[in-house]
Tab-separated table of C-alpha atoms in Angstrom:
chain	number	residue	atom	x	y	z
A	1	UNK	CA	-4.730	14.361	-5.862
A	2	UNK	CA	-1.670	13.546	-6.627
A	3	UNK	CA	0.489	15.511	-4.130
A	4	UNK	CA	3.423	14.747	-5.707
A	5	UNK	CA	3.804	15.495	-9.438
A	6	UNK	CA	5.934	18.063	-12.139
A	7	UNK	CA	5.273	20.925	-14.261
A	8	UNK	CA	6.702	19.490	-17.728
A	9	UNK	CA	6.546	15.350	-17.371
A	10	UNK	CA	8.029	15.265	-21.031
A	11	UNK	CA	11.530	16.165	-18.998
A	12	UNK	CA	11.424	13.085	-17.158
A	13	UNK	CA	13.267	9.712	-18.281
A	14	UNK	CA	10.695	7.625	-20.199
A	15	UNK	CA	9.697	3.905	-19.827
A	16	UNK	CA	10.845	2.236	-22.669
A	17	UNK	CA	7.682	0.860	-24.472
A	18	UNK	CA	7.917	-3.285	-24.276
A	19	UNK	CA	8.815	-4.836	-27.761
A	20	UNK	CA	5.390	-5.856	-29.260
A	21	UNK	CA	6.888	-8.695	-30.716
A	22	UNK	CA	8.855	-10.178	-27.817
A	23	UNK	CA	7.094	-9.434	-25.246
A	24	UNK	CA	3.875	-11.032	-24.398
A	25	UNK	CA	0.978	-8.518	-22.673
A	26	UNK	CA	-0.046	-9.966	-19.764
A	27	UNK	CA	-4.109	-11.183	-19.508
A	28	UNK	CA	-6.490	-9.852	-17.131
A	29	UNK	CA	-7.233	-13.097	-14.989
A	30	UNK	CA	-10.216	-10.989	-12.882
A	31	UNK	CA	-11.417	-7.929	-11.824
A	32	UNK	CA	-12.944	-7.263	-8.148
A	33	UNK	CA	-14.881	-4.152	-6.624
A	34	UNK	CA	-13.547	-3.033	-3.229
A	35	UNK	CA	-15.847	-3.211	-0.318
A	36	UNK	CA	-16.339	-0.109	1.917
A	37	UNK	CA	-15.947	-0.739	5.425
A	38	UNK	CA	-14.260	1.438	8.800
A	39	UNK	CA	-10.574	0.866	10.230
A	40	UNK	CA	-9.185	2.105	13.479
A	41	UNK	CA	-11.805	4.323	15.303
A	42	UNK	CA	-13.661	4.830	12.399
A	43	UNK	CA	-11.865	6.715	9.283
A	44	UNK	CA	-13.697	5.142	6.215
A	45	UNK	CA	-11.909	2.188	4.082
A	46	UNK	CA	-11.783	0.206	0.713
A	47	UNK	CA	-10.187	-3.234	1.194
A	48	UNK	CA	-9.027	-3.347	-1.764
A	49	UNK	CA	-8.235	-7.908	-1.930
A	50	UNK	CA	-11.027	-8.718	-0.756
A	51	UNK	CA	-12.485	-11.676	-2.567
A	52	UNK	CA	-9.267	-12.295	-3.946
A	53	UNK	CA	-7.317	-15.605	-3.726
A	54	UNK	CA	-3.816	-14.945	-1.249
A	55	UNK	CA	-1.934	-17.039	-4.114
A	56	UNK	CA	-2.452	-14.594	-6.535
A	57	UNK	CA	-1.609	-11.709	-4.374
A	58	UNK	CA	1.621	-13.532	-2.785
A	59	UNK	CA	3.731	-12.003	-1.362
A	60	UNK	CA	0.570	-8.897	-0.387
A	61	UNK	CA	-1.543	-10.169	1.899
A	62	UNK	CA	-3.834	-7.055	2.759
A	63	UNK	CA	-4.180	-3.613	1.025
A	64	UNK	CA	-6.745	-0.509	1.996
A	65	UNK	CA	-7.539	2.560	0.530
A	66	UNK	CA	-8.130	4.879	3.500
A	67	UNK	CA	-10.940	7.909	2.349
A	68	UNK	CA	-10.364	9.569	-0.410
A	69	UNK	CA	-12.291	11.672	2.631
A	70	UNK	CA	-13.356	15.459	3.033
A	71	UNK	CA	-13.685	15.504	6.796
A	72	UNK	CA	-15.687	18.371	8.597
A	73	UNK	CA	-13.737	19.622	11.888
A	74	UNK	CA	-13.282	17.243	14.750
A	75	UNK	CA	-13.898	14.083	12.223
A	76	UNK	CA	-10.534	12.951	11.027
A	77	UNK	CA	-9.656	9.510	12.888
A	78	UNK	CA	-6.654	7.413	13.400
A	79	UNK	CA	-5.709	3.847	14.830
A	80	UNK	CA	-5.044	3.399	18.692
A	81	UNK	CA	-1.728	1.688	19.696
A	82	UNK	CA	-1.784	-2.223	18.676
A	83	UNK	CA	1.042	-4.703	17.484
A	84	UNK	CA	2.281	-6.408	14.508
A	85	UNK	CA	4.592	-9.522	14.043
A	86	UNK	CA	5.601	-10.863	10.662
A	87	UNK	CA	5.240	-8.862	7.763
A	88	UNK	CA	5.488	-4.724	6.510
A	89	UNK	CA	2.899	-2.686	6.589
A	90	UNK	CA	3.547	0.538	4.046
A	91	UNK	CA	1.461	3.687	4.105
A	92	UNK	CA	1.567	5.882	1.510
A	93	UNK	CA	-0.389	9.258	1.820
A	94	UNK	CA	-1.424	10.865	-1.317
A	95	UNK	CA	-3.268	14.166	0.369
A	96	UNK	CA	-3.336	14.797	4.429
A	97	UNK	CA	-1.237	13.551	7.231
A	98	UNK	CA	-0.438	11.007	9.424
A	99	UNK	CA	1.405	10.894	12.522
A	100	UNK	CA	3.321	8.043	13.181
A	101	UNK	CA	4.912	6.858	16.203
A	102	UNK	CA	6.224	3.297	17.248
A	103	UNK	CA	7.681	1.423	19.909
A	104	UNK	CA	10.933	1.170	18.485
A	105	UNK	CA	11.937	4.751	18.075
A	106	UNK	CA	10.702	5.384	14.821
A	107	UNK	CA	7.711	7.849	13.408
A	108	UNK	CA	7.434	11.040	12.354
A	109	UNK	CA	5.029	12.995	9.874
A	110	UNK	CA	3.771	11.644	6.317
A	111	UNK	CA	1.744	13.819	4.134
A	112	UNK	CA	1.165	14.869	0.410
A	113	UNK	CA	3.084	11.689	-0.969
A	114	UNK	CA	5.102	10.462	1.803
A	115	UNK	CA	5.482	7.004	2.829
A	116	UNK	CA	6.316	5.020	6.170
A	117	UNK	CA	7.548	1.834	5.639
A	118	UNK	CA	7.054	-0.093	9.146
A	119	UNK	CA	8.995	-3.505	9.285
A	120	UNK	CA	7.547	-5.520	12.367
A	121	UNK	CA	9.822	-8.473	11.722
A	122	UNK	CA	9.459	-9.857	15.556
A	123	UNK	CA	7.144	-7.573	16.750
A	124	UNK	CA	6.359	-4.030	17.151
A	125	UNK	CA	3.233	-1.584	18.687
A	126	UNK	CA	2.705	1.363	16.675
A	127	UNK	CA	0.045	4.358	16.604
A	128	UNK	CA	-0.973	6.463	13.557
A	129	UNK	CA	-3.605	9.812	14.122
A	130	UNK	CA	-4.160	13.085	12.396
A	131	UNK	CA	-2.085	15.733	13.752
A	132	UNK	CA	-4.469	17.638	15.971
A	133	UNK	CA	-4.412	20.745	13.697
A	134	UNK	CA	-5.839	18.748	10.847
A	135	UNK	CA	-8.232	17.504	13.806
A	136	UNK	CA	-9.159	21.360	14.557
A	137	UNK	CA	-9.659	22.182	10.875
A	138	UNK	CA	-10.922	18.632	8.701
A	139	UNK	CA	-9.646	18.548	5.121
A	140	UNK	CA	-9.182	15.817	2.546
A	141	UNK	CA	-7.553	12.838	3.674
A	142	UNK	CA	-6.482	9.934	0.993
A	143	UNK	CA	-4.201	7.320	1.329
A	144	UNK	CA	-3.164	3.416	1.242
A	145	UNK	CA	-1.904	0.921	3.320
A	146	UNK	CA	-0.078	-2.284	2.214
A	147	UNK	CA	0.844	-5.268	4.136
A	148	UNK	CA	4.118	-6.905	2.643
A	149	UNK	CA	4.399	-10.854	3.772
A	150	UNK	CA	8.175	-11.796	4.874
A	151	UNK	CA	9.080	-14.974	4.399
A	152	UNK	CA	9.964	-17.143	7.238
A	153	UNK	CA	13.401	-16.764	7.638
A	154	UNK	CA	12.540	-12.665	8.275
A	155	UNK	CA	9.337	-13.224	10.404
A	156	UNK	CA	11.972	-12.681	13.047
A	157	UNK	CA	14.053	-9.715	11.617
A	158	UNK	CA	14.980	-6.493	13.696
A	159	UNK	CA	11.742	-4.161	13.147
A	160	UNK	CA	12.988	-0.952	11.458
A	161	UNK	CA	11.566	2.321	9.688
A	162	UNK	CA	11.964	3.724	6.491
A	163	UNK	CA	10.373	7.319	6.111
A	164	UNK	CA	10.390	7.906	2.488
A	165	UNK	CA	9.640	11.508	1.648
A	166	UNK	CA	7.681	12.066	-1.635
A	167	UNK	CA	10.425	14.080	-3.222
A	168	UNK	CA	12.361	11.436	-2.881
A	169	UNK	CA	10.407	8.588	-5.574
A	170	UNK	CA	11.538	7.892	-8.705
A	171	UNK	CA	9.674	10.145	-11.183
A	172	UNK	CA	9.208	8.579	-15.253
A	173	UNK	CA	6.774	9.148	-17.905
A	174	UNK	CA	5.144	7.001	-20.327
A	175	UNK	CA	7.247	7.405	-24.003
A	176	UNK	CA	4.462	10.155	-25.007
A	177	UNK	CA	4.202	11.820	-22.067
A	178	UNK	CA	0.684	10.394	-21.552
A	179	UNK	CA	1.608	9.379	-17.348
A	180	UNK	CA	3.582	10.051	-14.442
A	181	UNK	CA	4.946	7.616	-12.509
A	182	UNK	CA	6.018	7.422	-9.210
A	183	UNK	CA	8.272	4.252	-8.290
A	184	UNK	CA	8.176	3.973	-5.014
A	185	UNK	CA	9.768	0.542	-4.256
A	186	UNK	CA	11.644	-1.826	-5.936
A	187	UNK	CA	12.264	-0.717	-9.771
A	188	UNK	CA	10.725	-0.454	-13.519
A	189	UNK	CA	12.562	-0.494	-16.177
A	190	UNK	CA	15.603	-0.145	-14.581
A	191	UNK	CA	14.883	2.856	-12.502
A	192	UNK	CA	14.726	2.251	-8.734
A	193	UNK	CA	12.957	3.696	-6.014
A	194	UNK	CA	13.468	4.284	-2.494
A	195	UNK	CA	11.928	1.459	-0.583
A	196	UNK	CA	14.104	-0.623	0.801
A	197	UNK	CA	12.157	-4.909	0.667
A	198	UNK	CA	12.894	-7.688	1.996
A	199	UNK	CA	10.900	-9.340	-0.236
A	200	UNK	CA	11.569	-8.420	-4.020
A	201	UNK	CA	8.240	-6.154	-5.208
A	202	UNK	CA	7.417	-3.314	-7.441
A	203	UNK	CA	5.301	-0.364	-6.182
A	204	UNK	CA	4.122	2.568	-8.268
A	205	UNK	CA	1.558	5.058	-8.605
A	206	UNK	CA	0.315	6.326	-11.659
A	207	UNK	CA	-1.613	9.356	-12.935
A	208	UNK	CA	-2.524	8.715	-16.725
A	209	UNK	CA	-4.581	11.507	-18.637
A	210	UNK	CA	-7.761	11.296	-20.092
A	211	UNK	CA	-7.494	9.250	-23.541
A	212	UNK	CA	-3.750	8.054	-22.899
A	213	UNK	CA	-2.859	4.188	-22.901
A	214	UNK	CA	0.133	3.073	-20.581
A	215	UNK	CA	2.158	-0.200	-21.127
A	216	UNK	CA	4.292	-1.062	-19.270
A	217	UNK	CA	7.342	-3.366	-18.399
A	218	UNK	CA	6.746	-6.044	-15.826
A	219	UNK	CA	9.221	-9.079	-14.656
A	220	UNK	CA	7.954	-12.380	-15.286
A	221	UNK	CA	8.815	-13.728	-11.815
A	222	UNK	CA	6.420	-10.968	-10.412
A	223	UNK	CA	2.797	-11.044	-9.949
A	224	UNK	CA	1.290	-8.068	-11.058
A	225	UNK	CA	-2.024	-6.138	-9.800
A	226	UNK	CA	-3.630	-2.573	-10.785
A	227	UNK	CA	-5.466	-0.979	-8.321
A	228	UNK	CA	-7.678	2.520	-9.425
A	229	UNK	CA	-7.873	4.831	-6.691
A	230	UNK	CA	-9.572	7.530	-8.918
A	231	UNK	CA	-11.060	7.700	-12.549
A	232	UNK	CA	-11.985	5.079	-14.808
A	233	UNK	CA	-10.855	3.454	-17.872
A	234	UNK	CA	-9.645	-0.174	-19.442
A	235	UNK	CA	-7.126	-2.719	-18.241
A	236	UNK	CA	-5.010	-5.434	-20.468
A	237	UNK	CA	-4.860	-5.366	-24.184
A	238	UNK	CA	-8.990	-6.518	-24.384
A	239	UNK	CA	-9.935	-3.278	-22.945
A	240	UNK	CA	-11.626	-4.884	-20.038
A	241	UNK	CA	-12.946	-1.802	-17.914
A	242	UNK	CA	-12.059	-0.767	-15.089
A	243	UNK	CA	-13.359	1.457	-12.423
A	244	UNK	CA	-12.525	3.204	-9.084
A	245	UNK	CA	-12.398	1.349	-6.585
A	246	UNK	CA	-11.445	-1.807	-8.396
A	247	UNK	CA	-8.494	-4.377	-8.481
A	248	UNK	CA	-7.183	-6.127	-11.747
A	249	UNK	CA	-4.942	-9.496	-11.277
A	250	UNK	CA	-3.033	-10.166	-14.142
A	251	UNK	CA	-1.706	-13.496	-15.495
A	252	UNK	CA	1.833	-14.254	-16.849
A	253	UNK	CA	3.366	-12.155	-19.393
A	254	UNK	CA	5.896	-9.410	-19.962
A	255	UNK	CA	4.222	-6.106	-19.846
A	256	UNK	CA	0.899	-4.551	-18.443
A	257	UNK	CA	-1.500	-2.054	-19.852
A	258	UNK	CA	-4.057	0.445	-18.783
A	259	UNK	CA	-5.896	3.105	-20.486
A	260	UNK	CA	-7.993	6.117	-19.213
A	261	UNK	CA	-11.232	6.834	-20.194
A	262	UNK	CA	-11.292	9.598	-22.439
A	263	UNK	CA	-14.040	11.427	-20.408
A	264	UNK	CA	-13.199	11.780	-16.330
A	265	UNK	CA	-14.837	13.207	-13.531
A	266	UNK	CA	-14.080	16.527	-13.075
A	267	UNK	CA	-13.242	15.987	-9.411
A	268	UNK	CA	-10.223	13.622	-10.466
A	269	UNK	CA	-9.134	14.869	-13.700
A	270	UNK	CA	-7.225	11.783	-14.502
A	271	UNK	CA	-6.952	8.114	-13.528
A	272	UNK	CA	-5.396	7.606	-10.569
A	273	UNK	CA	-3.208	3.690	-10.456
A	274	UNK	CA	-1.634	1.728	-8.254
A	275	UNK	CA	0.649	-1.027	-9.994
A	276	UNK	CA	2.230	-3.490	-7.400
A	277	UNK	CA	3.943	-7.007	-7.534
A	278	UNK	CA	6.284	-9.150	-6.428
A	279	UNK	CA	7.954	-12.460	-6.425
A	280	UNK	CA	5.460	-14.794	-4.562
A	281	UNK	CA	7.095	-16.315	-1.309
A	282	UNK	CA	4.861	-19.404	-2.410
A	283	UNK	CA	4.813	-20.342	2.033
A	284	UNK	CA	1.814	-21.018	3.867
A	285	UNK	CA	0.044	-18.105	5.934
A	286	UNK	CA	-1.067	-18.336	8.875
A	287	UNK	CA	-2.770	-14.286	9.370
A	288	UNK	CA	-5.167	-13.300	12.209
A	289	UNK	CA	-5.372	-10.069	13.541
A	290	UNK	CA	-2.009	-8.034	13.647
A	291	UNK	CA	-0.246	-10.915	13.208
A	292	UNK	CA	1.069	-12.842	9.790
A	293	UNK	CA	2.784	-16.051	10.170
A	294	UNK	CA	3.121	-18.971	8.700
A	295	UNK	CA	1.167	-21.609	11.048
A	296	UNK	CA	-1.901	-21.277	13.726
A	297	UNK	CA	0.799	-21.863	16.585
A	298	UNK	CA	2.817	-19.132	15.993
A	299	UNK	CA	-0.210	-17.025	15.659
A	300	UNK	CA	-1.066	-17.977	19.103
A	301	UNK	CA	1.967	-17.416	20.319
A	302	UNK	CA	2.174	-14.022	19.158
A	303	UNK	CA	-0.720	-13.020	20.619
A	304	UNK	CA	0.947	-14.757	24.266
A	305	UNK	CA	4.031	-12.544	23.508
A	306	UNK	CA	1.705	-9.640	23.104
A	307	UNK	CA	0.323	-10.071	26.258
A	308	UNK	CA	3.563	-10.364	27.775
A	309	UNK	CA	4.927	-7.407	27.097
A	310	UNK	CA	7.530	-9.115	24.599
A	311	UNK	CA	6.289	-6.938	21.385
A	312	UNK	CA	7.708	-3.711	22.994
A	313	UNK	CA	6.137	-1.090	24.932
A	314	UNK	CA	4.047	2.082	24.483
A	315	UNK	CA	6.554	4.752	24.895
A	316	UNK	CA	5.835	6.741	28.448
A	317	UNK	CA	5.597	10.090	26.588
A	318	UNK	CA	2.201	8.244	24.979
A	319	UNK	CA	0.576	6.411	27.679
A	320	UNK	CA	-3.040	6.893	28.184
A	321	UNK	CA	-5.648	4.683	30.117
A	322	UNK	CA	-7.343	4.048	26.360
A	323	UNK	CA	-3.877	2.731	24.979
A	324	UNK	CA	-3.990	-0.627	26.290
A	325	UNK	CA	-5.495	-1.902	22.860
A	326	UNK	CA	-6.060	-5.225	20.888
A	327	UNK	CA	-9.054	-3.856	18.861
A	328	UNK	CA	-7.574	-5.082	15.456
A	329	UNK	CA	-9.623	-7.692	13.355
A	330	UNK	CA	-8.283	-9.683	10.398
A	331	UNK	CA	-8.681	-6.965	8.056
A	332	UNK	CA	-6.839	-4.248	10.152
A	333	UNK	CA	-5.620	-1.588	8.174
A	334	UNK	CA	-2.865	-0.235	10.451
């Protein structure tokens, strides 16, 4: 980890460092430790809200951290086929791959700091496994995946898929040259990435190196969240620590700050962030299963349309007796 990176990051454009005067460093309102748990048929999983209120994470309503994983041949898992209906689920794969395929044409393979942006809008069935070399050989598998809420006048938009490639993000450094950032959605500082929303968000990973302190930028009509997926170090101007496997809300303010431990673990050299936020939809959710809407009914009416048939179909080229699946529990990670 990371897949994606440069040789000289002091090339890169630069974050411009937020006016300590004007702007206003955000507070750290809590900090949570991510559960483990198992997703799909059984690849291992940090859910990464839990014990988090869904106001402050609006418009996110459920993240994982899939591995970071070193599996032995014939271990690495995936997800059978199930459905979604009303929000975007975004996997991003930092080292592996993924095969995706879905019931409205789209898929293909994400590895080494690719992302597959999956709008179900009305509903959609997708699959995502380990291509069966990587099932033949094991190796490290590491990832995330995001659900993005829509609000209710796109719980009903055309699904569609976005395969971002990891050459493709938005690259920046901190002003010394202290981080690399990826920007992967929406934009910082006035650099944009790929990732095309519905709803307005932010989404970028950071790699900051031991001893270096990153501030950065953040809009005020954004909520903002820091999720480490490796190393250690502090979060906010206080210093509050901050460990793998942990998840920072902030409160209002202009800018955001984390700083890596000076000392790392030698299997992840530096610390490894997630910054994300949005503007909160502020709607009520309604989120069982697959499916994230706004009120019990249309919940239940998803899962009718499900059973119907009216979500799509599994492709013929993919049928198998097993494929037939609703195995997905409120904190699917798929």
């Amino acid at each position: 980890m990371p897949a994606i990176t440069v040789d000289n990051v002091l090339a890169l454009p630069r974050v411009a460092t937020p006016d300590p005067v004007a702007a206003r460093p955000r507070p750290v309102v809590s900090v949570t430790t991510a559960p483990k748990g198992f997703e799909g048929e059984g690849f291992p999983v940090r859910r990464a809200f839990a014990g988090v209120d869904l106001r402050a994470l609006d418009p996110f309503i459920h993240m994982d951290q899939m591995g970071e994983v070193e599996y032995a041949p014939g271990e690495p898992k995936g997800t059978p086929w199930h459905p979604h209906r009303g929000f975007e689920t975004v996997t991003y794969i930092i080292d592996g791959e993924f095969v995706h395929h879905d019931s409205n044409g789209g898929g293909g393979v994400i590895t080494n700091g690719d992302t597959q942006w999956m709008t179900a809008g009305q509903g959609i069935l997708h699959i995502e496994t380990p291509p069966e070399h990587l099932v033949v050989s094991g190796g490290l598998f590491h990832g995330i995946q995001l659900w993005v809420n829509l609000p209710r006048a796109d719980k009903f938009a055309q699904p569609r898929y976005q395969d971002i490639r990891g050459g493709q993000v938005s690259l920046l450094t901190s002003p010394d040259g202290g981080a690399l950032l990826r920007v992967i959605a929406g934009e910082l500082d006035g650099h944009a990435g790929p990732g095309v929303t519905y709803t307005p968000i932010t989404l970028v990973h950071a790699t900051v190196s031991p001893g270096a302190s990153l501030t950065l930028p953040w809009r005020k009509d954004f909520n903002a969240l820091a999720y480490v997926l490796a190393g250690k170090g502090t979060v906010g101007a206080k210093g509050r620590p901050l460990d793998s496997g942990q998840l920072a809300v902030f409160g209002e303010g202009d800018s955001v700050t984390v700083t890596a431990d000076a000392q790392q673990d030698p299997r992840h050299p530096s610390m490894e962030v997630l910054f994300l936020g949005g503007r909160p939809i502020r709607e009520p959710v309604a989120a069982y299963g697959p499916f994230v809407m706004n009120t019990k009914a249309e919940v239940m009416q998803a899962f009718e349309d499900y059973q119907a048939g009216r979500l799509g179909s599994i492709p013929a080229a993919h049928k198998l007796p097993h494929n037939s699946v609703l195995g997905e529990a409120s904190g699917d990670a798929s």
